[in-house]
mmCIF file of C-alpha atoms in Angstrom:
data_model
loop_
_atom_site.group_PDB
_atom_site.id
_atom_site.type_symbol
_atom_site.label_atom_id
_atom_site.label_comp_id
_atom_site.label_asym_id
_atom_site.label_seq_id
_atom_site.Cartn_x
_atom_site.Cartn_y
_atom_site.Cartn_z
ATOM 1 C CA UNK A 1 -17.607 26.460 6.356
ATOM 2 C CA UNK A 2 -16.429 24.507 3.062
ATOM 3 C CA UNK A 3 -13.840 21.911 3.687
ATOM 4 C CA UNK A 4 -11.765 23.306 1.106
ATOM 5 C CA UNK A 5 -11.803 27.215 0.124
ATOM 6 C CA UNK A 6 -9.940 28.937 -2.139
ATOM 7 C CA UNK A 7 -10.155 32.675 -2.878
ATOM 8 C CA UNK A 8 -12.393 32.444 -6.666
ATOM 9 C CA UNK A 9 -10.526 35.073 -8.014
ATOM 10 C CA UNK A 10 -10.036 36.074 -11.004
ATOM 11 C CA UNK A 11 -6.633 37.006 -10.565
ATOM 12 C CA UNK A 12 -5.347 39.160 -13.510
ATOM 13 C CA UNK A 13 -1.593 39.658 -14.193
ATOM 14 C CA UNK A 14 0.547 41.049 -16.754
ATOM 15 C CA UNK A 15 3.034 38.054 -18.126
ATOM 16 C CA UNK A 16 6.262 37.752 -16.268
ATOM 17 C CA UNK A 17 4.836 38.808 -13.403
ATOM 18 C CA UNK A 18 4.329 36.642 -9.910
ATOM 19 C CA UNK A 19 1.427 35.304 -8.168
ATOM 20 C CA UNK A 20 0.382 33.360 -5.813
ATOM 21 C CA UNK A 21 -2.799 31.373 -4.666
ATOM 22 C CA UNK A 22 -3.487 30.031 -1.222
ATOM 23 C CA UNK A 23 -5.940 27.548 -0.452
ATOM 24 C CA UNK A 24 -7.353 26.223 2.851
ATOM 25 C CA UNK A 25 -8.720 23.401 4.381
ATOM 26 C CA UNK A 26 -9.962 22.656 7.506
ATOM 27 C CA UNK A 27 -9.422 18.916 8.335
ATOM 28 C CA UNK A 28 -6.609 18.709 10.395
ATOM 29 C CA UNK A 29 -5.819 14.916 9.853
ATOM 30 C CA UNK A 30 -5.614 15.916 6.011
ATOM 31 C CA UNK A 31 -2.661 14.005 4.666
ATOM 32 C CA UNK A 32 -2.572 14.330 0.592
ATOM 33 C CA UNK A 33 -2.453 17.564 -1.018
ATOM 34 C CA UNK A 34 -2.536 18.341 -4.729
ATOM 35 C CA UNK A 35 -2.886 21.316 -7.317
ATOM 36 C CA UNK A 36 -4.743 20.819 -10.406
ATOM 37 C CA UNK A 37 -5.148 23.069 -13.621
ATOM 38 C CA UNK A 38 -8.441 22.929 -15.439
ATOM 39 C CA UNK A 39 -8.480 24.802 -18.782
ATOM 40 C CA UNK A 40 -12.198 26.336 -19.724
ATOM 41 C CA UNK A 41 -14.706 23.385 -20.519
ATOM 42 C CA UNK A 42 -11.604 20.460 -19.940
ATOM 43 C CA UNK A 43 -11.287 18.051 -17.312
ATOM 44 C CA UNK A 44 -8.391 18.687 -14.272
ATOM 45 C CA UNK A 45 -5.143 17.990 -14.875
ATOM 46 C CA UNK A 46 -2.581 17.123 -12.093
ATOM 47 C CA UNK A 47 0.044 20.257 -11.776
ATOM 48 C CA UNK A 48 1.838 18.909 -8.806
ATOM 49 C CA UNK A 49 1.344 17.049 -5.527
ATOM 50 C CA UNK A 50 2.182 19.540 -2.507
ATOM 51 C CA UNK A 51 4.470 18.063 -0.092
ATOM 52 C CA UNK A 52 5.270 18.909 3.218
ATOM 53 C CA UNK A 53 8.719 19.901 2.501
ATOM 54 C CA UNK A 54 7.718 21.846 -0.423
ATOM 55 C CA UNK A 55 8.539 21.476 -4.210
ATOM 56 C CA UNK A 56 9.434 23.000 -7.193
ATOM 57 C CA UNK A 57 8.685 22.316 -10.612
ATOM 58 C CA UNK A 58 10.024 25.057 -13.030
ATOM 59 C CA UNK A 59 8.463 28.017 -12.617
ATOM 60 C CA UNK A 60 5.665 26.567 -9.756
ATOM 61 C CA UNK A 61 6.404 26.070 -6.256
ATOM 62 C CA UNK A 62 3.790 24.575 -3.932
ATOM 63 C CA UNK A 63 4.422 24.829 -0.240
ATOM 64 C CA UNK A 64 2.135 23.248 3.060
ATOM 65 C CA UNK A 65 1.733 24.926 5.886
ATOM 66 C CA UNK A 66 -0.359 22.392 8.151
ATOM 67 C CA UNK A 67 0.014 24.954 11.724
ATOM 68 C CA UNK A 68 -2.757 27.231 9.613
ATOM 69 C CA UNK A 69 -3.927 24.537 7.414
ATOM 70 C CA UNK A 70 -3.263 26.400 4.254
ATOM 71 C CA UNK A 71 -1.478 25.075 0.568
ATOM 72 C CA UNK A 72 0.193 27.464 -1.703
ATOM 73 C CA UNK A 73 0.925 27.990 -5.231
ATOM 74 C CA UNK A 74 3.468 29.991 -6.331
ATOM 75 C CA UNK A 75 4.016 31.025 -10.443
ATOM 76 C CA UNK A 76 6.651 33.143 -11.348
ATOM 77 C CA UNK A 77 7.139 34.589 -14.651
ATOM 78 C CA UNK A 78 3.764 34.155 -15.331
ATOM 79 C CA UNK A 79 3.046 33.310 -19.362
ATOM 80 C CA UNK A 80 0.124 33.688 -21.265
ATOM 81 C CA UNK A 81 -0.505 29.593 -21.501
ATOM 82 C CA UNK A 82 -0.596 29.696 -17.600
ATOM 83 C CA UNK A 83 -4.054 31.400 -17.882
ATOM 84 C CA UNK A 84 -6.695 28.869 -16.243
ATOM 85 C CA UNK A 85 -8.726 27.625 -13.555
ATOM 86 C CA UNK A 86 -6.091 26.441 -10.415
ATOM 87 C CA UNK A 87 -8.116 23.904 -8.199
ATOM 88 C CA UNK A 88 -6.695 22.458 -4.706
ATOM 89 C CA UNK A 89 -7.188 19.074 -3.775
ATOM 90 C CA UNK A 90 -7.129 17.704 -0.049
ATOM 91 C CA UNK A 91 -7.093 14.469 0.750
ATOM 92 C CA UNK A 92 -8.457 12.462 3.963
ATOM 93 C CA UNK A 93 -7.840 8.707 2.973
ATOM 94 C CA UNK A 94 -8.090 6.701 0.111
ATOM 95 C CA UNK A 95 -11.486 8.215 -1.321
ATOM 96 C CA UNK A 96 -12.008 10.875 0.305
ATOM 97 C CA UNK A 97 -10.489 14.054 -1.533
ATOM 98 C CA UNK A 98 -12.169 17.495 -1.479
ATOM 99 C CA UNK A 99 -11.588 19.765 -4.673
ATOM 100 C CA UNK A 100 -11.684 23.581 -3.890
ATOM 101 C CA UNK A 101 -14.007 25.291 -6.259
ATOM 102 C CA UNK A 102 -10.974 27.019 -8.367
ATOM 103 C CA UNK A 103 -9.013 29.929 -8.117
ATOM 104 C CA UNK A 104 -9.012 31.643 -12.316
ATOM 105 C CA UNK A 105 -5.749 33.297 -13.403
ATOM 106 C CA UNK A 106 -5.717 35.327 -16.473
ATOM 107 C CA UNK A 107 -2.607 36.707 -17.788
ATOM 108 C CA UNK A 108 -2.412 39.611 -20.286
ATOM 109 C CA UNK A 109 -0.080 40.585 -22.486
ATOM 110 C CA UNK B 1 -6.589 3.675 -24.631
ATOM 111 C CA UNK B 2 -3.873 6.426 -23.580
ATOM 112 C CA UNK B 3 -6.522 8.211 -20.908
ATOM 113 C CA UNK B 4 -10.260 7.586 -19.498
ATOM 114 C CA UNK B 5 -12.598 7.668 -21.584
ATOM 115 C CA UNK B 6 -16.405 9.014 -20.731
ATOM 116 C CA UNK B 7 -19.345 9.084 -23.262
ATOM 117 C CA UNK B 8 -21.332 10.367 -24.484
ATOM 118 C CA UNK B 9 -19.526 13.730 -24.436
ATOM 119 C CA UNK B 10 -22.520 15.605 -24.304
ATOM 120 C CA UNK B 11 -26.238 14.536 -23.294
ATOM 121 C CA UNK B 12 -29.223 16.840 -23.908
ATOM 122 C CA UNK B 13 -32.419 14.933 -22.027
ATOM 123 C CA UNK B 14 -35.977 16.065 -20.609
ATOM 124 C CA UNK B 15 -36.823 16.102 -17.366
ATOM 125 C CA UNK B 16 -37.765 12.780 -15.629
ATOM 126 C CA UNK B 17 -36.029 10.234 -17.920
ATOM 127 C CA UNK B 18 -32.992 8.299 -17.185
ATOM 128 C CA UNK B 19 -29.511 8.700 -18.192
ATOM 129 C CA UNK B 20 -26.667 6.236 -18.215
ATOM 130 C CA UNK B 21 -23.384 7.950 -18.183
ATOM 131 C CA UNK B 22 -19.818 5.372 -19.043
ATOM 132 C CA UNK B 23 -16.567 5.878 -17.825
ATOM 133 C CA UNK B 24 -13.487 3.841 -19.207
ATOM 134 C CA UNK B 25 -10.542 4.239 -16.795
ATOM 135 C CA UNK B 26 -6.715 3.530 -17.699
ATOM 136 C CA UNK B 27 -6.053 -0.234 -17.903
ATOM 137 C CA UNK B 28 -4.563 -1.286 -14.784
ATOM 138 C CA UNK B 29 -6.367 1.419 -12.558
ATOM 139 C CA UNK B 30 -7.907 -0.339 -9.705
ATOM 140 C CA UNK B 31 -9.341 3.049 -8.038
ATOM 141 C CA UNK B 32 -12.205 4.583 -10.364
ATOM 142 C CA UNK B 33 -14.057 7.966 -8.566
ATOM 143 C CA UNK B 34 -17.120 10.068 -10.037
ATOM 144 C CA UNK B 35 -17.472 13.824 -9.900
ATOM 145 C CA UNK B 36 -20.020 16.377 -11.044
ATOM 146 C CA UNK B 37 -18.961 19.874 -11.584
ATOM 147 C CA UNK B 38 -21.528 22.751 -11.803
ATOM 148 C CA UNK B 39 -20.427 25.907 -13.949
ATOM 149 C CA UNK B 40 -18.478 28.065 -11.873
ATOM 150 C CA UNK B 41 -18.013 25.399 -9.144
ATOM 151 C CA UNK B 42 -15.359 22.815 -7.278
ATOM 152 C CA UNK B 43 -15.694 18.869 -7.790
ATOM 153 C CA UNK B 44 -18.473 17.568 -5.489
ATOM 154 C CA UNK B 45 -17.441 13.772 -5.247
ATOM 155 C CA UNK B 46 -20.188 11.484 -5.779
ATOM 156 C CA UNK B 47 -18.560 7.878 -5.683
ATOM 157 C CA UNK B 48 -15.587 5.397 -5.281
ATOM 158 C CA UNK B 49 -14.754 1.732 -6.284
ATOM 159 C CA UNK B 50 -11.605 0.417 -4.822
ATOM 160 C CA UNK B 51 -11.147 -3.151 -6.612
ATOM 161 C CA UNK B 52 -13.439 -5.555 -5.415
ATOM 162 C CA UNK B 53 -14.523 -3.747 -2.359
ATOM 163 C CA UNK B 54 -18.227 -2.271 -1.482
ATOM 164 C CA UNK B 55 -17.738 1.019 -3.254
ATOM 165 C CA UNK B 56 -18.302 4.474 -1.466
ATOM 166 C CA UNK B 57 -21.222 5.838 -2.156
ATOM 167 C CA UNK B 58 -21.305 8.687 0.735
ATOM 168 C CA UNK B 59 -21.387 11.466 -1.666
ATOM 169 C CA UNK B 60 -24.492 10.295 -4.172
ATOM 170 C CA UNK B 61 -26.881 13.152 -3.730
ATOM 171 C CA UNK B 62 -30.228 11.256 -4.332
ATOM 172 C CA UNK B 63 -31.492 7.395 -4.428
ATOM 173 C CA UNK B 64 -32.299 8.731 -7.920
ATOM 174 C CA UNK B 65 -28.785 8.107 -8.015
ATOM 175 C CA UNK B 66 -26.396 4.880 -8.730
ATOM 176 C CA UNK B 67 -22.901 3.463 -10.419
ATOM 177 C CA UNK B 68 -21.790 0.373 -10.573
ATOM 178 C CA UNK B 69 -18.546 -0.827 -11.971
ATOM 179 C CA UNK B 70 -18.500 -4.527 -13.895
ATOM 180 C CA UNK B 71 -15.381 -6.792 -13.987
ATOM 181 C CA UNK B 72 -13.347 -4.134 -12.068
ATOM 182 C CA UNK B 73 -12.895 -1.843 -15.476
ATOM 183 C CA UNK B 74 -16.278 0.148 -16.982
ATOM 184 C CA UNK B 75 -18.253 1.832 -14.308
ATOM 185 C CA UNK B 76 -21.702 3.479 -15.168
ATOM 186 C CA UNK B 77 -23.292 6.038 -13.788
ATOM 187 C CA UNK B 78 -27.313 6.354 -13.679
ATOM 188 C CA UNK B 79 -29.480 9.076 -12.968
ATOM 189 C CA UNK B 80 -33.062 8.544 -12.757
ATOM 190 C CA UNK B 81 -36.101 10.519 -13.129
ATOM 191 C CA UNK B 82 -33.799 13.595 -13.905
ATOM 192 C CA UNK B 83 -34.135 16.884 -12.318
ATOM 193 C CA UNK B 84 -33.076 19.787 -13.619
ATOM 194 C CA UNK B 85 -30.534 20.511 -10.794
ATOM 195 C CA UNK B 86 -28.795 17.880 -12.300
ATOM 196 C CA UNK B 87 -27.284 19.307 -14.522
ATOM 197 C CA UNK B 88 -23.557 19.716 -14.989
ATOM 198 C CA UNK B 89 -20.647 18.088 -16.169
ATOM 199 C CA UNK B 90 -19.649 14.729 -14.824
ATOM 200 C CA UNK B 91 -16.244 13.662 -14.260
ATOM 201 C CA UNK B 92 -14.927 10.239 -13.949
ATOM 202 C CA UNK B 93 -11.094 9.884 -12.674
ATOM 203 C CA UNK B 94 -8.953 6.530 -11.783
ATOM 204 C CA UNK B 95 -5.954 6.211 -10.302
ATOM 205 C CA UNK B 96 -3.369 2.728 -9.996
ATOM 206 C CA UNK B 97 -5.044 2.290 -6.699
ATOM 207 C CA UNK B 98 -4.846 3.468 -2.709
ATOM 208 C CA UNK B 99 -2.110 1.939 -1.131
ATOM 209 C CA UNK B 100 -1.990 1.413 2.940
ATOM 210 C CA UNK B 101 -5.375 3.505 2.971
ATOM 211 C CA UNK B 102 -3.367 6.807 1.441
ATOM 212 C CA UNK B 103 -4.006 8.669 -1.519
ATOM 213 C CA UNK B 104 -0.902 8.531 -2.764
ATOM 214 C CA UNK B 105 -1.827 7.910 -6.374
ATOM 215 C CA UNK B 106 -2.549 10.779 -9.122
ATOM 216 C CA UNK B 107 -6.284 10.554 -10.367
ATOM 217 C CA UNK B 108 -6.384 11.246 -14.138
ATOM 218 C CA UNK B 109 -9.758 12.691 -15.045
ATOM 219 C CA UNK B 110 -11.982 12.013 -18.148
ATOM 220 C CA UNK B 111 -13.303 14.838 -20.859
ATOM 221 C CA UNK B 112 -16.590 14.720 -18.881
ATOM 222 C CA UNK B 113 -19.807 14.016 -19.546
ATOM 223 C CA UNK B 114 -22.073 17.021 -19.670
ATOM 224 C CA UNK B 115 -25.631 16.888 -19.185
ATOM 225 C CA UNK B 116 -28.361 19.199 -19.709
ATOM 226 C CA UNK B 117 -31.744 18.708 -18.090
ATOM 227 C CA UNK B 118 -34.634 20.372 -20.097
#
């Protein structure tokens, strides 16, 4: 099992709608969480650290649920510009993060 | 500079030579981490330099291959003897540092480095 899975899509949505990506990992003393956007044949970006009370940023809302181990990415109102690779980030300590291998989102006109 | 820096952007080589692969991280970042990222795949991390500490080289897949880091600023990254397996992109990322043994800092990646192995 790979420390850090997320479903490799692609997801494809029709702008303005909602979707959501889930991504889980299975170290249970994980204590950093992150969600990065990687456009096609550029390096990650950071979209927003995940914390355990949850966050918003605009139209994104991460959540962590550590009883099932699982992070969460929430876009509503999808736009075209949101199409791209979505990769989770775990963290153990200080140099120890695991990437997920990418969840793609597509959205269509 | 504004970001990290990485060259060459792209490397063509043949199989069984060397390669030396540069990273320049944001002035000020004490934390400096290489990646390699096969098409279609997640960040497999490779190694970390924390300051003047031993760096972490748990995830270096071979003895074929090595980084260093001078004056706590450029790091390199060499391959030897190439294989063809080795090739993908490679990612360098630094953050301001791990505090109290956390990650709490944001890592800010490079363009990449990607390398073809004929």
């Amino acid at each position: 099992r790979k420390e850090v899975e997320q479903d490799p899509g692609p997801f494809n949505v029709p702008e303005g709608a909602t979707v959501a990506f889930n991504c889980t990992y299975s170290n249970s003393a994980s204590q950093s969480f992150f969600w990065y956007r990687q456009d096609c044949r550029k390096e990650p970006k950071l979209l927003m650290s995940v914390y355990s009370s949850g966050n918003e940023d605009g139209r994104f809302t991460a959540q962590l649920n550590r009883a099932s181990q699982y992070i969460s990415l929430l876009i509503r109102d999808s736009k075209l510009s949101d199409s791209a690779t979505y990769l989770c980030a775990v963290g153990q300590g200080a140099n120890d993060m695991r990437f997920g291998a990418g969840t793609r989102l597509t959205v269509k006109p | 500079g504004a970001g990290v820096s990485q060259s060459p952007s792209n490397k063509v080589t043949e199989k069984g030579k060397d390669v030396e692969l540069r990273c320049d991280p944001i002035s000020g970042h004490t934390a400096l981490y290489w990646y390699r990222q096969s098409l279609g795949q997640g960040l497999e991390f490779l190694i970390y330099f924390q300051g003047n500490s031993a760096p972490d080289k748990s995830g270096l897949p071979s003895d074929r291959f090595s980084a260093e880091r001078t004056g706590g600023s450029v790091s390199t990254l060499t391959i030897q003897r190439t294989q063809q397996e080795d090739s993908a992109v490679y990612l360098c990322a630094s953050s301001l540092g791990a505090v109290g043994g956390r990650v709490k800092d944001t890592q800010y990646f490079g363009p990449g480095t990607r390398l073809t192995v004929l």
